PDB file of C-alpha atoms in Angstrom:
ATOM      1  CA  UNK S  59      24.244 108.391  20.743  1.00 42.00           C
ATOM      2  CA  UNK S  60      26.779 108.218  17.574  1.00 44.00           C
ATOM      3  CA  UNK S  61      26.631 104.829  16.183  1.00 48.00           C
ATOM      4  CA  UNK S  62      30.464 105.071  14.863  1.00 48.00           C
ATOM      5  CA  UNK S  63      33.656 106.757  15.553  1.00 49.00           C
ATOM      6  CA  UNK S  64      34.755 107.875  18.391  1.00 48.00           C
ATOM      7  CA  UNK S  65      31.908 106.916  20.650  1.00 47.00           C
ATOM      8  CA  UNK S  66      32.332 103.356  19.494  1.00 49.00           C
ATOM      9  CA  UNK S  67      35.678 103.012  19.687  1.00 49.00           C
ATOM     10  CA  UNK S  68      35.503 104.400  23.292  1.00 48.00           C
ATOM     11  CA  UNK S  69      32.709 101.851  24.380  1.00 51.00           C
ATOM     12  CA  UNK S  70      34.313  99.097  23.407  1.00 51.00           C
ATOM     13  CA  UNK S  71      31.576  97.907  20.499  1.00 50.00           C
ATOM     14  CA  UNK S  72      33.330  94.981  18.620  1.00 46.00           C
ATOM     15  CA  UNK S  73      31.029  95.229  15.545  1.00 50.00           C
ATOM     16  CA  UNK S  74      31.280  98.726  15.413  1.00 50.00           C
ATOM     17  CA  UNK S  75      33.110 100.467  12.943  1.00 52.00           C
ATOM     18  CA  UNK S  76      35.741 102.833  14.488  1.00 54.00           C
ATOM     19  CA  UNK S  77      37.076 106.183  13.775  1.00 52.00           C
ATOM     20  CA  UNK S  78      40.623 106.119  12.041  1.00 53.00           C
ATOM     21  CA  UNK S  79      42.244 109.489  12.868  1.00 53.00           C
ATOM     22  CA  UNK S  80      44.808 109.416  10.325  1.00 52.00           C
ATOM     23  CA  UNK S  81      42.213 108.883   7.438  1.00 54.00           C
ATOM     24  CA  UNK S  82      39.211 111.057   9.246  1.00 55.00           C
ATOM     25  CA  UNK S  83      37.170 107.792   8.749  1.00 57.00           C
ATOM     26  CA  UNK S  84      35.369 104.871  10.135  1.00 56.00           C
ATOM     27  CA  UNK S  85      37.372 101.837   9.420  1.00 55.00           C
ATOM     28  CA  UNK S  86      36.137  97.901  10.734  1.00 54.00           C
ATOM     29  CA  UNK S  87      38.133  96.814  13.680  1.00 54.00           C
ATOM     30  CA  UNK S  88      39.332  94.124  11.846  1.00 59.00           C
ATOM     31  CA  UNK S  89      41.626  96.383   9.752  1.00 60.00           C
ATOM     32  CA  UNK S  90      43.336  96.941  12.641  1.00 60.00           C
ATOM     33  CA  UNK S  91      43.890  93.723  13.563  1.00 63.00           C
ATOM     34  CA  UNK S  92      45.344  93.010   9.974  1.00 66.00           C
ATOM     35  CA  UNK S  93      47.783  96.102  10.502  1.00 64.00           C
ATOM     36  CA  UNK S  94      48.777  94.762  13.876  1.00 64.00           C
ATOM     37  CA  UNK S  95      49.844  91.282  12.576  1.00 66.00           C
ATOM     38  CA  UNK S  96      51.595  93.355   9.297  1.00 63.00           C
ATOM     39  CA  UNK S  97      53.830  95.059  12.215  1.00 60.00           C
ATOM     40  CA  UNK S  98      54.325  91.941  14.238  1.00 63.00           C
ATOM     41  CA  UNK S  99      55.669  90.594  11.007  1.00 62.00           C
ATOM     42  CA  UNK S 100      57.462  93.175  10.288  1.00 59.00           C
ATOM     43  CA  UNK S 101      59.112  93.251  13.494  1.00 59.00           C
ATOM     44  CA  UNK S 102      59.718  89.477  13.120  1.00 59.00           C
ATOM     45  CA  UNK S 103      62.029  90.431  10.007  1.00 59.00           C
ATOM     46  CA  UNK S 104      63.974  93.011  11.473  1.00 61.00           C
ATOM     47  CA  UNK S 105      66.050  91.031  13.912  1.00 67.00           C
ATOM     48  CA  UNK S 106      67.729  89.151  10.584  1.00 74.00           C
ATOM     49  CA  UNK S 107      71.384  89.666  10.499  1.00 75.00           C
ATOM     50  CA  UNK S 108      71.586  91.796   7.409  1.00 76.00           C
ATOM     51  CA  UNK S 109      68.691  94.165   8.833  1.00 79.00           C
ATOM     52  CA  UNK S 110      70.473  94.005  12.087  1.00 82.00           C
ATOM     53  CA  UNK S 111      73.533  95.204   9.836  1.00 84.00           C
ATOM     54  CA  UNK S 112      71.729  97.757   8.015  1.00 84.00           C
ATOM     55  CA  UNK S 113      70.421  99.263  10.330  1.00 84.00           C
ATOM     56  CA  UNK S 114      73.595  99.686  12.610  1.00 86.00           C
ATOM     57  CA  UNK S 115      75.129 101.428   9.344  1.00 86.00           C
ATOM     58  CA  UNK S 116      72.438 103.844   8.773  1.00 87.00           C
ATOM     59  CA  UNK S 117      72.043 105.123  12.416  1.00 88.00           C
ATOM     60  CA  UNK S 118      76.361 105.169  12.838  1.00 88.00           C
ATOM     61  CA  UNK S 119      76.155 107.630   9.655  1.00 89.00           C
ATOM     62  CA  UNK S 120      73.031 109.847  10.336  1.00 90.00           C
ATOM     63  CA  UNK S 121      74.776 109.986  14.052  1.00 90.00           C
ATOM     64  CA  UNK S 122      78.241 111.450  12.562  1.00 90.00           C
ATOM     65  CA  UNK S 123      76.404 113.659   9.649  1.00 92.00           C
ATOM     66  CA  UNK S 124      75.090 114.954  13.179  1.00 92.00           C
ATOM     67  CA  UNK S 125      78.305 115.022  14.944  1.00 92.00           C
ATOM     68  CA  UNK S 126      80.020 116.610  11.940  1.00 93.00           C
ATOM     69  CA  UNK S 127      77.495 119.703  11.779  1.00 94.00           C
ATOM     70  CA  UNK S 128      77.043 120.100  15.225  1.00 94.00           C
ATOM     71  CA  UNK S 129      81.174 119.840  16.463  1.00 95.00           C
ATOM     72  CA  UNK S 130      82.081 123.129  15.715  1.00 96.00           C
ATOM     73  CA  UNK S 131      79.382 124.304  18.245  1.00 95.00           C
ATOM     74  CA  UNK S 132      80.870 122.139  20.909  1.00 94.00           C
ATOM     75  CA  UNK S 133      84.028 122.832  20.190  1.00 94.00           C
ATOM     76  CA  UNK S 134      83.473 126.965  20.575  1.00 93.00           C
ATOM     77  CA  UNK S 135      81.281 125.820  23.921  1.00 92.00           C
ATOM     78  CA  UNK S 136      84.001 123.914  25.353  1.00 90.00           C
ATOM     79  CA  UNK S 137      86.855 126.800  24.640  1.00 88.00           C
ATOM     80  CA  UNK S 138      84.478 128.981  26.475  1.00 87.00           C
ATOM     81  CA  UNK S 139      84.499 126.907  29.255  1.00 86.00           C
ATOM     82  CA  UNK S 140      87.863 126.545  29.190  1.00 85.00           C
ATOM     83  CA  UNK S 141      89.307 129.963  28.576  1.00 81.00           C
ATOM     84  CA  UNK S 142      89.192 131.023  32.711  1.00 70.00           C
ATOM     85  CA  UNK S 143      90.932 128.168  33.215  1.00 69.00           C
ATOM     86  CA  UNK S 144      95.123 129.026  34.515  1.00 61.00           C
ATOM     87  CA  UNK S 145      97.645 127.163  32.433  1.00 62.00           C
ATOM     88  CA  UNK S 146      95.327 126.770  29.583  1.00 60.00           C
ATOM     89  CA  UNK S 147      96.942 126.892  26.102  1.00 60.00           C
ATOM     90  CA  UNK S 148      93.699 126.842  23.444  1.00 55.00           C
ATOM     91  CA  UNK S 149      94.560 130.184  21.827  1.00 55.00           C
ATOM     92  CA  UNK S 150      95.504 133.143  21.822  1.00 54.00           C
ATOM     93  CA  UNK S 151      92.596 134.865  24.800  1.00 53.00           C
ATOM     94  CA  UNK S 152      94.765 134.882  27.907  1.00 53.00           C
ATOM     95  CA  UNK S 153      92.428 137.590  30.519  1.00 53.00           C
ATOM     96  CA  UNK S 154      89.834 138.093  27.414  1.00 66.00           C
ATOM     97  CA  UNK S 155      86.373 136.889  27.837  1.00 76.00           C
ATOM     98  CA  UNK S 156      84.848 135.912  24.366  1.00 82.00           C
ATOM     99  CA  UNK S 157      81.190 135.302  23.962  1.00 87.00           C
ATOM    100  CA  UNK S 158      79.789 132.352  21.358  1.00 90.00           C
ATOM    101  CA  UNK S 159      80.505 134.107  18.175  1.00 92.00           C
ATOM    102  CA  UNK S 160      83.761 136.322  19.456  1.00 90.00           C
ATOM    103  CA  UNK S 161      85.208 132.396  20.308  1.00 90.00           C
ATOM    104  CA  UNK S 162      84.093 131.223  17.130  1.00 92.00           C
ATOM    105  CA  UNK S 163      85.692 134.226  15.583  1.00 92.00           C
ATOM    106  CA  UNK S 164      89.257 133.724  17.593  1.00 89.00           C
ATOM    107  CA  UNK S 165      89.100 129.987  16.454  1.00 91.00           C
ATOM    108  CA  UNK S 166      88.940 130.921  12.791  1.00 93.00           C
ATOM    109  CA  UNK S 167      91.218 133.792  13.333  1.00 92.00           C
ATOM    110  CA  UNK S 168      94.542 131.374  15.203  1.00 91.00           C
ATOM    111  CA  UNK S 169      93.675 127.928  13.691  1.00 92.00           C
ATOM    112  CA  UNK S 170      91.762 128.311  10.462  1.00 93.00           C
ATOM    113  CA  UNK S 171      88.265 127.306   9.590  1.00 94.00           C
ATOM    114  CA  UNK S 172      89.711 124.106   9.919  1.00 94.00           C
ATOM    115  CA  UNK S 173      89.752 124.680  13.558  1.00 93.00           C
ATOM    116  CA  UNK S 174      86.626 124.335  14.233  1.00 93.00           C
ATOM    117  CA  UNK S 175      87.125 120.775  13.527  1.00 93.00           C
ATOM    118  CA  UNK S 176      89.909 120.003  15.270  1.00 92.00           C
ATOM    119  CA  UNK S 177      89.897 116.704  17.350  1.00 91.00           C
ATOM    120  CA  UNK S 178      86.727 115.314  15.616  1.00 92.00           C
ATOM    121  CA  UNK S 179      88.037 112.160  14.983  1.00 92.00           C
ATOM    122  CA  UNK S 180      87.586 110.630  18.485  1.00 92.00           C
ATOM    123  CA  UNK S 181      83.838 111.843  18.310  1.00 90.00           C
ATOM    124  CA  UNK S 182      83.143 110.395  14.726  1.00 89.00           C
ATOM    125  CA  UNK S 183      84.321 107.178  15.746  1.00 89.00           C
ATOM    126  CA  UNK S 184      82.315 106.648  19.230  1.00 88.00           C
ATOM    127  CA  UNK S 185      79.473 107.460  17.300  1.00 84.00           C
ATOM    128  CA  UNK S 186      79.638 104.242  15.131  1.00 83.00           C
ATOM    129  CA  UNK S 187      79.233 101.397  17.835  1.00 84.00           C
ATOM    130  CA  UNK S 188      77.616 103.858  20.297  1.00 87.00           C
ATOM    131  CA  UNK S 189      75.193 105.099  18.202  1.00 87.00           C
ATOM    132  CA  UNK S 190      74.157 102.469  16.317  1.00 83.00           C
ATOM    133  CA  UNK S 191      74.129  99.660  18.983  1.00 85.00           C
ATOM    134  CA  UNK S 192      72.067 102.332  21.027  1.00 88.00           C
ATOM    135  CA  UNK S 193      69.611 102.749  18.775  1.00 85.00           C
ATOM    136  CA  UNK S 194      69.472  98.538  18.162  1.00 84.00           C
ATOM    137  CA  UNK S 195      69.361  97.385  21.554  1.00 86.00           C
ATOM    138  CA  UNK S 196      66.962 100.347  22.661  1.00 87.00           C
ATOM    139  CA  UNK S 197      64.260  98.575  19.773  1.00 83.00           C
ATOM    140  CA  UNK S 198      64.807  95.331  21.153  1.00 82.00           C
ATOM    141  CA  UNK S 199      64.220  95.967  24.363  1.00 87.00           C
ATOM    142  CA  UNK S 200      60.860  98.243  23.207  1.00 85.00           C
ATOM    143  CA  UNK S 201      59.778  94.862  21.679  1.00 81.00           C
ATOM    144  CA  UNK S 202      60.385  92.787  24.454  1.00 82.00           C
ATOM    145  CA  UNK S 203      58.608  95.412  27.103  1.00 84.00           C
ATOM    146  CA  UNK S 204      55.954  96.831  24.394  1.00 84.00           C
ATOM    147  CA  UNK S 205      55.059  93.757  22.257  1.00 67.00           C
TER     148      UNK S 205
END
């Protein structure tokens, strides 16, 4: 019978020490109890205004960095969808049948490199209260649920 680690944290032995898999220790079970009120308190800060403010910028800007690398990709995706399509006036590919790259290529060939971000606009700018109140609301609501 081990008299630490994983055994005792599995039996439920208060006094025990228990095994802390990010160290590859033993650690007293009152550690954790310290680092559990540090994250309550923590979590106590966060709903303050400016953090509530900060944190909405942060996630709107990582979210249209994303959007800004990953647009050209939808863009080429949605042409392709599109190019079947009767009446439809996206380019120069009436009865061709591009693949990912050959679209990509057409784009840059009747538009520019530009092109490939055309119409972004609309997308960068539901990304800053989608996005951002997302990612707020979806913490609060782990908090409530989670503790």
């Amino acid at each position: 019978v081990l008299p630490y680690g994983l055994w005792a944290h599995w039996s439920g032995r208060e006094n025990s020490p228990r095994y802390c898999p990010a160290s590859g220790r033993a650690s007293d079970h009152r550690q954790t109890h310290r680092i559990a009120a540090m994250v309550a308190a923590l979590a106590a800060e966060s709903s303050t205004p400016v953090v509530l403010g900060y944190k909405l910028c942060l996630t709107s800007a990582a979210s249209m960095c994303a959007e800004g690398v990953t647009y050209p990709i939808d863009l080429t995706k949605t042409r392709m969808q599109l190019q079947g399509e009767a009446g439809f006036k996206g380019g120069n590919f009436l009865g061709a049948n591009f693949k990912f790259f050959g679209m990509a290529r057409n784009v840059v060939k009747t538009e520019g490199v530009a092109g490939l971000w055309s119409g972004m606009t609309p997308a960068l700018a539901r990304h800053i209260p989608y996005t951002g109140f997302r990612t707020i609301g979806y913490e609060h609501i782990r908090t409530f649920f989670c503790g």
